[in-house]
mmCIF file of C-alpha atoms and ligand atoms in Angstrom:
data_model
loop_
_atom_site.group_PDB
_atom_site.id
_atom_site.type_symbol
_atom_site.label_atom_id
_atom_site.label_comp_id
_atom_site.label_asym_id
_atom_site.label_seq_id
_atom_site.Cartn_x
_atom_site.Cartn_y
_atom_site.Cartn_z
ATOM 1 C CA UNK A 2 116.424 -76.405 -177.694
ATOM 2 C CA UNK A 3 117.565 -72.802 -178.048
ATOM 3 C CA UNK A 4 116.310 -70.063 -175.743
ATOM 4 C CA UNK A 5 114.150 -70.308 -172.633
ATOM 5 C CA UNK A 6 112.741 -73.579 -171.343
ATOM 6 C CA UNK A 7 110.353 -72.573 -168.602
ATOM 7 C CA UNK A 8 108.166 -69.508 -169.022
ATOM 8 C CA UNK A 9 106.251 -67.950 -166.198
ATOM 9 C CA UNK A 10 103.491 -65.545 -167.265
ATOM 10 C CA UNK A 11 101.706 -63.308 -164.774
ATOM 11 C CA UNK A 12 98.682 -61.406 -166.023
ATOM 12 C CA UNK A 13 96.543 -58.636 -164.543
ATOM 13 C CA UNK A 14 93.508 -56.513 -165.300
ATOM 14 C CA UNK A 15 95.253 -54.711 -168.178
ATOM 15 C CA UNK A 16 95.031 -57.859 -170.292
ATOM 16 C CA UNK A 17 91.221 -57.821 -170.110
ATOM 17 C CA UNK A 18 90.920 -54.051 -170.589
ATOM 18 C CA UNK A 19 90.905 -54.431 -174.377
ATOM 19 C CA UNK A 20 87.922 -56.790 -173.994
ATOM 20 C CA UNK A 21 86.023 -54.009 -172.245
ATOM 21 C CA UNK A 22 86.490 -54.905 -168.558
ATOM 22 C CA UNK A 23 87.579 -52.050 -166.302
ATOM 23 C CA UNK A 24 90.951 -52.251 -164.545
ATOM 24 C CA UNK A 25 91.172 -51.485 -160.808
ATOM 25 C CA UNK A 26 93.459 -48.469 -160.549
ATOM 26 C CA UNK A 27 93.644 -45.198 -162.445
ATOM 27 C CA UNK A 28 90.963 -43.056 -164.034
ATOM 28 C CA UNK A 29 87.696 -44.952 -164.438
ATOM 29 C CA UNK A 30 89.120 -47.944 -162.525
ATOM 30 C CA UNK A 31 86.907 -50.050 -160.269
ATOM 31 C CA UNK A 32 88.612 -48.785 -157.107
ATOM 32 C CA UNK A 33 87.842 -45.208 -158.074
ATOM 33 C CA UNK A 34 84.113 -45.831 -157.649
ATOM 34 C CA UNK A 35 84.240 -48.298 -154.741
ATOM 35 C CA UNK A 36 86.042 -48.483 -151.421
ATOM 36 C CA UNK A 37 88.248 -51.591 -151.500
ATOM 37 C CA UNK A 38 87.539 -52.441 -147.878
ATOM 38 C CA UNK A 39 83.771 -52.244 -148.431
ATOM 39 C CA UNK A 40 83.516 -54.606 -151.408
ATOM 40 C CA UNK A 41 86.728 -56.631 -151.250
ATOM 41 C CA UNK A 42 87.328 -57.650 -147.658
ATOM 42 C CA UNK A 43 85.782 -60.230 -145.300
ATOM 43 C CA UNK A 44 84.863 -57.381 -142.932
ATOM 44 C CA UNK A 45 83.037 -55.566 -145.740
ATOM 45 C CA UNK A 46 81.075 -58.739 -146.537
ATOM 46 C CA UNK A 47 80.067 -59.179 -142.908
ATOM 47 C CA UNK A 48 79.020 -55.531 -142.631
ATOM 48 C CA UNK A 49 77.006 -55.334 -145.876
ATOM 49 C CA UNK A 50 76.673 -58.622 -147.793
ATOM 50 C CA UNK A 51 73.973 -57.203 -150.102
ATOM 51 C CA UNK A 52 76.320 -54.501 -151.346
ATOM 52 C CA UNK A 53 79.154 -56.990 -151.896
ATOM 53 C CA UNK A 54 76.859 -59.382 -153.763
ATOM 54 C CA UNK A 55 75.622 -56.511 -155.958
ATOM 55 C CA UNK A 56 79.211 -55.539 -156.787
ATOM 56 C CA UNK A 57 80.205 -59.060 -157.865
ATOM 57 C CA UNK A 58 76.840 -59.775 -159.572
ATOM 58 C CA UNK A 59 77.522 -56.757 -161.752
ATOM 59 C CA UNK A 60 81.051 -58.024 -162.548
ATOM 60 C CA UNK A 61 79.658 -61.495 -163.351
ATOM 61 C CA UNK A 62 76.972 -60.080 -165.662
ATOM 62 C CA UNK A 63 79.570 -58.001 -167.532
ATOM 63 C CA UNK A 64 81.568 -61.157 -168.152
ATOM 64 C CA UNK A 65 78.747 -62.616 -170.217
ATOM 65 C CA UNK A 66 78.922 -59.582 -172.517
ATOM 66 C CA UNK A 67 82.657 -59.626 -173.305
ATOM 67 C CA UNK A 68 84.979 -61.871 -175.309
ATOM 68 C CA UNK A 69 88.655 -62.783 -175.152
ATOM 69 C CA UNK A 70 91.014 -60.515 -177.097
ATOM 70 C CA UNK A 71 94.232 -61.131 -179.098
ATOM 71 C CA UNK A 72 96.368 -61.182 -175.924
ATOM 72 C CA UNK A 73 94.366 -64.023 -174.349
ATOM 73 C CA UNK A 74 94.546 -65.927 -177.617
ATOM 74 C CA UNK A 75 98.276 -65.315 -178.066
ATOM 75 C CA UNK A 76 99.027 -66.653 -174.579
ATOM 76 C CA UNK A 77 96.912 -69.732 -175.299
ATOM 77 C CA UNK A 78 98.896 -70.225 -178.493
ATOM 78 C CA UNK A 79 102.129 -70.022 -176.515
ATOM 79 C CA UNK A 80 100.835 -72.651 -174.117
ATOM 80 C CA UNK A 81 100.031 -74.956 -177.031
ATOM 81 C CA UNK A 82 103.080 -74.389 -179.208
ATOM 82 C CA UNK A 83 105.978 -73.657 -176.870
ATOM 83 C CA UNK A 84 108.063 -76.807 -176.491
ATOM 84 C CA UNK A 85 109.144 -76.116 -172.942
ATOM 85 C CA UNK A 86 106.970 -75.453 -169.896
ATOM 86 C CA UNK A 87 104.562 -72.530 -169.570
ATOM 87 C CA UNK A 88 103.095 -71.602 -166.203
ATOM 88 C CA UNK A 89 100.253 -69.109 -166.509
ATOM 89 C CA UNK A 90 99.149 -67.287 -163.376
ATOM 90 C CA UNK A 91 96.463 -64.620 -163.457
ATOM 91 C CA UNK A 92 95.275 -62.150 -160.862
ATOM 92 C CA UNK A 93 92.102 -61.783 -162.910
ATOM 93 C CA UNK A 94 88.866 -63.343 -161.767
ATOM 94 C CA UNK A 95 87.305 -63.362 -165.255
ATOM 95 C CA UNK A 96 87.318 -66.454 -167.486
ATOM 96 C CA UNK A 97 88.775 -64.814 -170.601
ATOM 97 C CA UNK A 98 91.997 -66.865 -170.552
ATOM 98 C CA UNK A 99 89.931 -70.056 -170.554
ATOM 99 C CA UNK A 100 87.651 -68.786 -173.317
ATOM 100 C CA UNK A 101 90.724 -67.634 -175.269
ATOM 101 C CA UNK A 102 91.866 -71.267 -175.322
ATOM 102 C CA UNK A 103 94.276 -71.548 -172.386
ATOM 103 C CA UNK A 104 94.390 -75.211 -171.398
ATOM 104 C CA UNK A 105 95.461 -74.524 -167.811
ATOM 105 C CA UNK A 106 96.127 -71.604 -165.502
ATOM 106 C CA UNK A 107 96.218 -70.602 -161.875
ATOM 107 C CA UNK A 108 93.655 -68.058 -160.665
ATOM 108 C CA UNK A 109 95.568 -66.489 -157.806
ATOM 109 C CA UNK A 110 92.653 -64.264 -156.733
ATOM 110 C CA UNK A 111 89.776 -66.693 -157.337
ATOM 111 C CA UNK A 112 87.095 -66.850 -159.999
ATOM 112 C CA UNK A 113 83.913 -64.863 -160.591
ATOM 113 C CA UNK A 114 82.152 -67.896 -162.015
ATOM 114 C CA UNK A 115 82.492 -69.856 -158.778
ATOM 115 C CA UNK A 116 80.793 -69.540 -155.409
ATOM 116 C CA UNK A 117 82.007 -70.876 -152.075
ATOM 117 C CA UNK A 118 80.129 -71.873 -148.938
ATOM 118 C CA UNK A 119 81.219 -69.793 -145.954
ATOM 119 C CA UNK A 120 80.734 -72.826 -143.668
ATOM 120 C CA UNK A 121 81.778 -76.058 -145.433
ATOM 121 C CA UNK A 122 83.929 -74.152 -147.998
ATOM 122 C CA UNK A 123 82.650 -76.280 -150.858
ATOM 123 C CA UNK A 124 83.252 -74.544 -154.198
ATOM 124 C CA UNK A 125 80.755 -74.769 -157.026
ATOM 125 C CA UNK A 126 80.329 -73.276 -160.502
ATOM 126 C CA UNK A 127 78.117 -70.180 -160.447
ATOM 127 C CA UNK A 128 77.102 -68.114 -163.469
ATOM 128 C CA UNK A 129 74.068 -66.159 -162.205
ATOM 129 C CA UNK A 130 73.500 -63.710 -159.378
ATOM 130 C CA UNK A 131 74.201 -64.469 -155.725
ATOM 131 C CA UNK A 132 72.335 -62.990 -152.762
ATOM 132 C CA UNK A 133 72.080 -63.512 -149.034
ATOM 133 C CA UNK A 134 69.282 -66.043 -149.512
ATOM 134 C CA UNK A 135 71.390 -68.329 -151.757
ATOM 135 C CA UNK A 136 72.262 -71.497 -149.838
ATOM 136 C CA UNK A 137 74.892 -74.177 -150.189
ATOM 137 C CA UNK A 138 73.440 -77.429 -151.537
ATOM 138 C CA UNK A 139 75.734 -79.367 -149.231
ATOM 139 C CA UNK A 140 75.272 -77.833 -145.772
ATOM 140 C CA UNK A 141 72.734 -75.036 -146.209
ATOM 141 C CA UNK A 142 75.300 -72.350 -145.384
ATOM 142 C CA UNK A 143 75.550 -68.964 -147.078
ATOM 143 C CA UNK A 144 77.399 -68.682 -150.348
ATOM 144 C CA UNK A 145 79.966 -66.008 -151.106
ATOM 145 C CA UNK A 146 81.865 -65.158 -154.292
ATOM 146 C CA UNK A 147 84.953 -67.359 -154.717
ATOM 147 C CA UNK A 148 87.177 -64.279 -154.719
ATOM 148 C CA UNK A 149 90.299 -63.684 -152.655
ATOM 149 C CA UNK A 150 89.638 -60.513 -150.701
ATOM 150 C CA UNK A 151 92.168 -58.248 -149.038
ATOM 151 C CA UNK A 152 93.476 -59.920 -145.903
ATOM 152 C CA UNK A 153 92.904 -63.412 -147.360
ATOM 153 C CA UNK A 154 95.479 -65.861 -148.678
ATOM 154 C CA UNK A 155 95.904 -66.033 -152.481
ATOM 155 C CA UNK A 156 95.358 -69.486 -153.984
ATOM 156 C CA UNK A 157 97.859 -72.189 -154.978
ATOM 157 C CA UNK A 158 100.872 -70.206 -153.777
ATOM 158 C CA UNK A 159 102.960 -73.335 -153.260
ATOM 159 C CA UNK A 160 102.702 -74.335 -156.937
ATOM 160 C CA UNK A 161 103.372 -70.742 -157.952
ATOM 161 C CA UNK A 162 106.533 -70.599 -155.817
ATOM 162 C CA UNK A 163 107.768 -73.871 -157.284
ATOM 163 C CA UNK A 164 107.258 -72.632 -160.857
ATOM 164 C CA UNK A 165 108.933 -69.296 -160.083
ATOM 165 C CA UNK A 166 111.990 -71.067 -158.722
ATOM 166 C CA UNK A 167 112.345 -72.958 -162.006
ATOM 167 C CA UNK A 168 111.517 -70.311 -164.606
ATOM 168 C CA UNK A 169 114.099 -68.807 -166.936
ATOM 169 C CA UNK A 170 111.818 -66.243 -168.584
ATOM 170 C CA UNK A 171 109.294 -64.227 -166.587
ATOM 171 C CA UNK A 172 106.688 -62.016 -168.263
ATOM 172 C CA UNK A 173 104.375 -59.689 -166.398
ATOM 173 C CA UNK A 174 101.491 -58.483 -168.568
ATOM 174 C CA UNK A 175 98.964 -55.743 -167.773
ATOM 175 C CA UNK A 176 99.439 -55.488 -164.031
ATOM 176 C CA UNK A 177 100.304 -52.389 -162.016
ATOM 177 C CA UNK A 178 102.492 -54.395 -159.621
ATOM 178 C CA UNK A 179 100.856 -52.861 -156.564
ATOM 179 C CA UNK A 180 99.311 -55.911 -154.927
ATOM 180 C CA UNK A 181 101.381 -58.504 -153.093
ATOM 181 C CA UNK A 182 102.289 -61.301 -153.291
ATOM 182 C CA UNK A 183 102.010 -61.057 -157.113
ATOM 183 C CA UNK A 184 103.995 -57.806 -157.128
ATOM 184 C CA UNK A 185 106.913 -59.706 -155.579
ATOM 185 C CA UNK A 186 107.008 -62.499 -158.175
ATOM 186 C CA UNK A 187 109.477 -60.585 -160.349
ATOM 187 C CA UNK A 188 111.886 -60.570 -157.429
ATOM 188 C CA UNK A 189 111.634 -64.343 -157.004
ATOM 189 C CA UNK A 190 112.051 -64.854 -160.760
ATOM 190 C CA UNK A 191 115.180 -62.691 -160.633
ATOM 191 C CA UNK A 192 116.621 -64.858 -157.888
ATOM 192 C CA UNK A 193 115.960 -67.930 -160.036
ATOM 193 C CA UNK A 194 118.074 -66.279 -162.750
ATOM 194 C CA UNK A 195 115.170 -65.569 -165.107
ATOM 195 C CA UNK A 196 115.094 -62.802 -167.668
ATOM 196 C CA UNK A 197 112.209 -60.538 -166.668
ATOM 197 C CA UNK A 198 109.949 -58.711 -169.131
ATOM 198 C CA UNK A 199 107.143 -56.289 -168.471
ATOM 199 C CA UNK A 200 104.313 -55.543 -170.911
ATOM 200 C CA UNK A 201 102.274 -52.503 -169.924
ATOM 201 C CA UNK A 202 100.749 -49.337 -171.284
ATOM 202 C CA UNK A 203 102.937 -47.317 -168.957
ATOM 203 C CA UNK A 204 105.884 -47.471 -166.566
ATOM 204 C CA UNK A 205 104.853 -49.172 -163.288
ATOM 205 C CA UNK A 206 106.289 -48.965 -159.737
ATOM 206 C CA UNK A 207 107.971 -52.377 -160.166
ATOM 207 C CA UNK A 208 109.402 -51.411 -163.557
ATOM 208 C CA UNK A 209 113.072 -50.998 -162.428
ATOM 209 C CA UNK A 210 113.114 -54.703 -161.510
ATOM 210 C CA UNK A 211 112.582 -55.773 -165.113
ATOM 211 C CA UNK A 212 115.338 -56.376 -167.660
ATOM 212 C CA UNK A 213 113.107 -55.062 -170.430
ATOM 213 C CA UNK A 214 109.877 -53.076 -170.661
ATOM 214 C CA UNK A 215 107.646 -53.359 -173.665
ATOM 215 C CA UNK A 216 105.361 -50.348 -173.564
ATOM 216 C CA UNK A 217 102.107 -50.384 -175.542
ATOM 217 C CA UNK A 218 98.715 -52.088 -175.710
ATOM 218 C CA UNK A 219 99.117 -55.760 -174.846
ATOM 219 C CA UNK A 220 96.920 -56.690 -177.813
ATOM 220 C CA UNK A 221 99.716 -55.472 -180.080
ATOM 221 C CA UNK A 222 102.890 -56.231 -178.130
ATOM 222 C CA UNK A 223 102.065 -59.697 -176.758
ATOM 223 C CA UNK A 224 101.038 -61.453 -180.012
ATOM 224 C CA UNK A 225 104.272 -60.162 -181.637
ATOM 225 C CA UNK A 226 106.353 -61.484 -178.715
ATOM 226 C CA UNK A 227 104.593 -64.857 -178.852
ATOM 227 C CA UNK A 228 105.153 -65.115 -182.589
ATOM 228 C CA UNK A 229 108.838 -64.469 -182.010
ATOM 229 C CA UNK A 230 109.174 -67.016 -179.203
ATOM 230 C CA UNK A 231 107.320 -69.718 -181.080
ATOM 231 C CA UNK A 232 109.171 -69.218 -184.356
ATOM 232 C CA UNK A 233 112.578 -69.008 -182.581
ATOM 233 C CA UNK A 234 112.143 -72.625 -181.588
ATOM 234 C CA UNK A 235 112.331 -73.677 -185.212
ATOM 235 C CA UNK A 236 115.616 -71.941 -185.940
ATOM 236 C CA UNK A 237 118.500 -74.435 -186.083
ATOM 237 C CA UNK A 238 121.119 -74.269 -183.303
ATOM 238 C CA UNK A 239 124.449 -72.848 -184.514
HETATM 239 P P1 OAD B 186 95.454 -52.625 -161.945
HETATM 240 O O1 OAD B 186 94.174 -51.949 -162.292
HETATM 241 O O2 OAD B 186 96.120 -52.240 -160.679
HETATM 242 O O3 OAD B 186 96.521 -52.395 -163.100
HETATM 243 C C1 OAD B 186 96.216 -52.623 -164.445
HETATM 244 C C2 OAD B 186 97.471 -52.366 -165.259
HETATM 245 O O4 OAD B 186 97.208 -52.688 -166.613
HETATM 246 C C3 OAD B 186 97.960 -50.917 -165.239
HETATM 247 O O5 OAD B 186 99.345 -50.888 -164.916
HETATM 248 C C4 OAD B 186 97.711 -50.416 -166.662
HETATM 249 O O6 OAD B 186 98.696 -49.489 -167.103
HETATM 250 C C5 OAD B 186 97.802 -51.715 -167.437
HETATM 251 N N1 OAD B 186 97.037 -51.709 -168.701
HETATM 252 C C6 OAD B 186 95.800 -51.217 -168.927
HETATM 253 N N2 OAD B 186 95.416 -51.443 -170.182
HETATM 254 C C7 OAD B 186 96.427 -52.115 -170.791
HETATM 255 C C8 OAD B 186 96.649 -52.619 -172.093
HETATM 256 N N3 OAD B 186 95.731 -52.507 -173.054
HETATM 257 N N4 OAD B 186 97.813 -53.259 -172.339
HETATM 258 C C9 OAD B 186 98.767 -53.376 -171.385
HETATM 259 N N5 OAD B 186 98.612 -52.924 -170.136
HETATM 260 C C10 OAD B 186 97.475 -52.287 -169.826
HETATM 261 O O7 OAD B 186 95.173 -54.202 -162.018
HETATM 262 P P2 OAD B 186 96.028 -55.404 -161.406
HETATM 263 O O8 OAD B 186 97.477 -55.086 -161.388
HETATM 264 O O9 OAD B 186 95.585 -56.627 -162.108
HETATM 265 O O10 OAD B 186 92.720 -57.911 -156.530
HETATM 266 O O11 OAD B 186 95.477 -55.416 -159.934
HETATM 267 C C11 OAD B 186 95.920 -56.415 -159.046
HETATM 268 C C12 OAD B 186 94.834 -56.740 -158.061
HETATM 269 O O12 OAD B 186 94.369 -55.529 -157.455
HETATM 270 C C13 OAD B 186 93.571 -57.328 -158.668
HETATM 271 O O13 OAD B 186 93.670 -58.706 -158.921
HETATM 272 C C14 OAD B 186 92.536 -57.024 -157.632
HETATM 273 C C15 OAD B 186 92.933 -55.588 -157.304
HETATM 274 O O14 OAD B 186 92.654 -55.149 -156.033
HETATM 275 C C16 OAD B 186 91.687 -58.259 -155.751
HETATM 276 O O15 OAD B 186 90.563 -57.821 -155.919
HETATM 277 C C17 OAD B 186 92.052 -59.213 -154.670
#
Protein backbone atom coordinates (compact mmCIF):
# COMPACT_ATOMS: atom_id res chain seq x y z
CA UNK A 1 0.00 0.00 0.00
CA UNK A 2 1.23 3.48 -0.89
CA UNK A 3 1.23 6.32 1.62
CA UNK A 4 0.44 6.27 5.33
CA UNK A 5 -0.65 3.15 7.18
CA UNK A 6 -1.68 4.37 10.60
CA UNK A 7 -3.57 7.64 10.95
CA UNK A 8 -4.08 9.36 14.24
CA UNK A 9 -6.81 12.03 14.25
CA UNK A 10 -7.28 14.42 17.16
CA UNK A 11 -10.36 16.61 17.11
CA UNK A 12 -11.50 19.57 19.21
CA UNK A 13 -14.38 21.98 19.61
CA UNK A 14 -13.74 23.61 16.22
CA UNK A 15 -15.05 20.50 14.47
CA UNK A 16 -18.47 20.91 16.12
CA UNK A 17 -18.59 24.69 15.66
CA UNK A 18 -20.11 24.33 12.19
CA UNK A 19 -22.91 22.27 13.78
CA UNK A 20 -23.72 25.21 16.04
CA UNK A 21 -21.94 24.27 19.28
CA UNK A 22 -19.80 26.99 20.84
CA UNK A 23 -16.05 26.46 21.15
CA UNK A 24 -14.32 27.19 24.48
CA UNK A 25 -11.85 29.97 23.73
CA UNK A 26 -12.12 33.22 21.80
CA UNK A 27 -15.01 35.61 21.30
CA UNK A 28 -18.33 34.04 22.26
CA UNK A 29 -16.55 30.92 23.58
CA UNK A 30 -17.89 29.03 26.59
CA UNK A 31 -14.98 30.11 28.79
CA UNK A 32 -15.74 33.75 28.08
CA UNK A 33 -19.05 33.49 29.94
CA UNK A 34 -18.02 31.01 32.65
CA UNK A 35 -15.09 30.64 35.02
CA UNK A 36 -13.38 27.34 34.20
CA UNK A 37 -12.70 26.55 37.84
CA UNK A 38 -16.35 27.11 38.78
CA UNK A 39 -17.96 24.79 36.22
CA UNK A 40 -15.14 22.47 35.19
CA UNK A 41 -13.28 21.38 38.30
CA UNK A 42 -14.01 18.96 41.16
CA UNK A 43 -13.67 21.87 43.60
CA UNK A 44 -16.28 23.87 41.66
CA UNK A 45 -18.67 20.90 41.80
CA UNK A 46 -18.22 20.55 45.55
CA UNK A 47 -18.74 24.28 46.08
CA UNK A 48 -21.84 24.68 43.87
CA UNK A 49 -23.19 21.45 42.34
CA UNK A 50 -26.43 23.13 41.21
CA UNK A 51 -24.52 25.59 39.06
CA UNK A 52 -22.36 22.84 37.54
CA UNK A 53 -25.41 20.69 36.80
CA UNK A 54 -27.14 23.68 35.16
CA UNK A 55 -24.08 24.30 32.97
CA UNK A 56 -23.91 20.70 31.71
CA UNK A 57 -27.72 20.32 31.47
CA UNK A 58 -27.68 23.27 29.09
CA UNK A 59 -24.86 21.67 27.03
CA UNK A 60 -26.77 18.35 26.96
CA UNK A 61 -30.00 20.03 25.82
CA UNK A 62 -28.16 21.85 23.02
CA UNK A 63 -26.86 18.52 21.78
CA UNK A 64 -30.38 17.35 21.02
CA UNK A 65 -30.84 20.36 18.73
CA UNK A 66 -27.73 19.95 16.56
CA UNK A 67 -26.58 17.50 13.89
CA UNK A 68 -23.23 16.24 12.64
CA UNK A 69 -21.62 18.27 9.85
CA UNK A 70 -19.51 17.35 6.79
CA UNK A 71 -16.32 17.09 8.88
CA UNK A 72 -17.80 14.45 11.21
CA UNK A 73 -19.08 12.54 8.19
CA UNK A 74 -15.78 12.79 6.31
CA UNK A 75 -13.85 11.38 9.28
CA UNK A 76 -16.35 8.52 9.54
CA UNK A 77 -15.82 7.85 5.85
CA UNK A 78 -12.07 7.73 6.41
CA UNK A 79 -12.56 5.23 9.21
CA UNK A 80 -14.64 3.03 6.92
CA UNK A 81 -12.64 3.30 3.71
CA UNK A 82 -9.01 3.74 4.72
CA UNK A 83 -7.23 0.40 4.37
CA UNK A 84 -4.80 0.98 7.19
CA UNK A 85 -5.54 1.84 10.82
CA UNK A 86 -7.36 4.98 11.95
CA UNK A 87 -7.31 6.03 15.59
CA UNK A 88 -9.81 8.79 16.32
CA UNK A 89 -9.44 10.70 19.57
CA UNK A 90 -11.69 13.61 20.45
CA UNK A 91 -11.54 16.18 23.21
CA UNK A 92 -15.22 16.86 22.54
CA UNK A 93 -17.88 15.62 24.91
CA UNK A 94 -20.67 15.76 22.30
CA UNK A 95 -21.80 12.69 20.35
CA UNK A 96 -21.53 14.19 16.86
CA UNK A 97 -18.75 11.84 15.72
CA UNK A 98 -20.93 8.86 16.63
CA UNK A 99 -23.98 10.35 14.93
CA UNK A 100 -21.82 11.21 11.90
CA UNK A 101 -21.12 7.48 11.53
CA UNK A 102 -17.80 6.96 13.31
CA UNK A 103 -17.64 3.30 14.30
CA UNK A 104 -15.20 3.87 17.17
CA UNK A 105 -13.42 6.70 18.94
CA UNK A 106 -11.84 7.68 22.21
CA UNK A 107 -13.48 10.46 24.23
CA UNK A 108 -10.48 11.82 26.06
CA UNK A 109 -12.53 14.32 28.11
CA UNK A 110 -15.62 12.18 28.75
CA UNK A 111 -19.13 12.29 27.34
CA UNK A 112 -22.10 14.58 27.96
CA UNK A 113 -24.54 11.73 27.44
CA UNK A 114 -23.14 9.74 30.36
CA UNK A 115 -23.36 10.21 34.11
CA UNK A 116 -21.07 8.75 36.75
CA UNK A 117 -21.66 7.93 40.41
CA UNK A 118 -19.31 9.88 42.66
CA UNK A 119 -19.14 6.90 45.06
CA UNK A 120 -19.16 3.59 43.14
CA UNK A 121 -18.02 5.29 39.88
CA UNK A 122 -20.50 3.30 37.81
CA UNK A 123 -21.09 4.99 34.44
CA UNK A 124 -24.50 5.01 32.82
CA UNK A 125 -26.11 6.55 29.73
CA UNK A 126 -27.83 9.85 30.53
CA UNK A 127 -29.75 12.01 28.07
CA UNK A 128 -31.87 14.25 30.34
CA UNK A 129 -31.07 16.73 33.08
CA UNK A 130 -29.07 15.89 36.20
CA UNK A 131 -29.49 17.54 39.60
CA UNK A 132 -28.32 17.03 43.15
CA UNK A 133 -31.30 14.78 43.88
CA UNK A 134 -30.45 12.31 41.08
CA UNK A 135 -29.19 9.07 42.62
CA UNK A 136 -27.16 6.15 41.37
CA UNK A 137 -29.31 3.05 40.80
CA UNK A 138 -26.48 0.90 42.10
CA UNK A 139 -25.42 2.46 45.41
CA UNK A 140 -27.66 5.49 45.90
CA UNK A 141 -24.75 7.91 45.57
CA UNK A 142 -24.87 11.26 43.80
CA UNK A 143 -24.42 11.37 40.06
CA UNK A 144 -22.12 13.79 38.27
CA UNK A 145 -21.55 14.46 34.57
CA UNK A 146 -19.08 11.97 33.06
CA UNK A 147 -16.77 14.82 32.09
CA UNK A 148 -13.05 15.11 32.75
CA UNK A 149 -12.60 18.32 34.70
CA UNK A 150 -9.43 20.32 35.17
CA UNK A 151 -7.16 18.52 37.61
CA UNK A 152 -8.57 15.11 36.61
CA UNK A 153 -6.95 12.43 34.48
CA UNK A 154 -8.05 12.23 30.82
CA UNK A 155 -9.45 8.85 29.77
CA UNK A 156 -7.79 5.92 27.98
CA UNK A 157 -4.38 7.60 27.85
CA UNK A 158 -2.55 4.28 27.62
CA UNK A 159 -4.31 3.32 24.37
CA UNK A 160 -3.76 6.83 23.05
CA UNK A 161 -0.02 6.66 23.79
CA UNK A 162 0.24 3.29 22.07
CA UNK A 163 -1.50 4.59 18.93
CA UNK A 164 0.63 7.74 18.88
CA UNK A 165 3.81 5.68 19.01
CA UNK A 166 2.68 3.77 15.91
CA UNK A 167 1.15 6.50 13.75
CA UNK A 168 2.75 7.75 10.55
CA UNK A 169 0.24 10.53 9.83
CA UNK A 170 -1.11 12.77 12.57
CA UNK A 171 -3.95 15.23 11.96
CA UNK A 172 -5.14 17.77 14.50
CA UNK A 173 -8.51 19.25 13.58
CA UNK A 174 -10.27 22.22 15.19
CA UNK A 175 -8.36 22.42 18.45
CA UNK A 176 -6.50 25.41 19.86
CA UNK A 177 -3.74 23.20 21.29
CA UNK A 178 -3.91 24.87 24.68
CA UNK A 179 -4.97 21.98 26.90
CA UNK A 180 -2.59 19.19 27.87
CA UNK A 181 -2.09 16.32 27.44
CA UNK A 182 -3.81 16.60 24.02
CA UNK A 183 -1.70 19.65 23.12
CA UNK A 184 1.40 17.47 23.48
CA UNK A 185 0.23 14.69 21.15
CA UNK A 186 1.82 16.36 18.12
CA UNK A 187 5.16 16.13 19.88
CA UNK A 188 4.76 12.40 20.50
CA UNK A 189 3.63 11.86 16.89
CA UNK A 190 6.74 13.71 15.72
CA UNK A 191 8.94 11.41 17.77
CA UNK A 192 7.22 8.42 16.15
CA UNK A 193 8.25 9.87 12.77
CA UNK A 194 4.73 10.87 11.70
CA UNK A 195 3.91 13.64 9.28
CA UNK A 196 1.86 16.17 11.24
CA UNK A 197 -1.00 18.21 9.79
CA UNK A 198 -3.10 20.89 11.40
CA UNK A 199 -6.58 21.91 10.22
CA UNK A 200 -7.78 25.13 11.82
CA UNK A 201 -9.43 28.44 11.05
CA UNK A 202 -6.33 30.23 12.27
CA UNK A 203 -2.71 29.78 13.34
CA UNK A 204 -2.54 28.18 16.81
CA UNK A 205 0.18 28.23 19.52
CA UNK A 206 1.25 24.68 18.59
CA UNK A 207 1.33 25.51 14.88
CA UNK A 208 5.17 25.56 14.48
CA UNK A 209 5.23 21.87 15.44
CA UNK A 210 3.24 20.87 12.36
CA UNK A 211 4.72 20.01 8.97
CA UNK A 212 1.72 21.54 7.24
CA UNK A 213 -1.15 23.83 8.21
CA UNK A 214 -4.39 23.77 6.32
CA UNK A 215 -6.18 26.99 7.19
CA UNK A 216 -9.93 27.28 6.63
CA UNK A 217 -13.26 25.91 7.85
CA UNK A 218 -12.89 22.21 8.62
CA UNK A 219 -16.14 21.51 6.77
CA UNK A 220 -14.35 22.46 3.56
CA UNK A 221 -10.75 21.39 4.15
CA UNK A 222 -11.29 18.02 5.85
CA UNK A 223 -13.65 16.38 3.31
CA UNK A 224 -11.21 17.36 0.52
CA UNK A 225 -8.28 15.83 2.45
CA UNK A 226 -10.25 12.64 3.12
CA UNK A 227 -11.22 12.34 -0.53
CA UNK A 228 -7.56 12.63 -1.45
CA UNK A 229 -6.38 10.05 1.10
CA UNK A 230 -9.06 7.55 0.18
CA UNK A 231 -8.59 7.88 -3.57
CA UNK A 232 -4.76 7.75 -3.27
CA UNK A 233 -5.10 4.19 -2.06
CA UNK A 234 -6.43 3.14 -5.43
CA UNK A 235 -3.55 4.55 -7.44
CA UNK A 236 -1.19 1.79 -8.60
CA UNK A 237 2.31 1.69 -7.06
CA UNK A 238 5.02 2.79 -9.52
P1 LIG B 1 -10.94 25.65 21.82
O1 LIG B 1 -12.19 26.44 21.97
O2 LIG B 1 -9.80 25.96 22.71
O3 LIG B 1 -10.39 25.78 20.33
C1 LIG B 1 -11.22 25.58 19.22
C2 LIG B 1 -10.36 25.72 17.97
O4 LIG B 1 -11.16 25.43 16.84
C3 LIG B 1 -9.77 27.11 17.75
O5 LIG B 1 -8.37 27.01 17.51
C4 LIG B 1 -10.51 27.64 16.52
O6 LIG B 1 -9.69 28.47 15.70
C5 LIG B 1 -10.84 26.34 15.82
N1 LIG B 1 -12.04 26.43 14.95
C6 LIG B 1 -13.21 27.04 15.20
N2 LIG B 1 -14.08 26.85 14.20
C7 LIG B 1 -13.45 26.09 13.27
C8 LIG B 1 -13.80 25.57 12.01
N3 LIG B 1 -15.00 25.77 11.47
N4 LIG B 1 -12.88 24.82 11.35
C9 LIG B 1 -11.65 24.61 11.86
N5 LIG B 1 -11.26 25.07 13.06
C10 LIG B 1 -12.13 25.81 13.76
O7 LIG B 1 -11.37 24.10 21.91
P2 LIG B 1 -10.46 22.82 22.19
O8 LIG B 1 -9.09 23.00 21.63
O9 LIG B 1 -11.25 21.65 21.75
O10 LIG B 1 -11.82 20.63 28.05
O11 LIG B 1 -10.39 22.86 23.76
C11 LIG B 1 -9.73 21.82 24.44
C12 LIG B 1 -10.37 21.60 25.78
O12 LIG B 1 -10.45 22.85 26.47
C13 LIG B 1 -11.81 21.14 25.73
O13 LIG B 1 -11.95 19.76 25.50
C14 LIG B 1 -12.33 21.54 27.07
C15 LIG B 1 -11.71 22.93 27.17
O14 LIG B 1 -11.43 23.39 28.43
C16 LIG B 1 -12.49 20.38 29.18
O15 LIG B 1 -13.55 20.93 29.44
C17 LIG B 1 -11.82 19.39 30.06
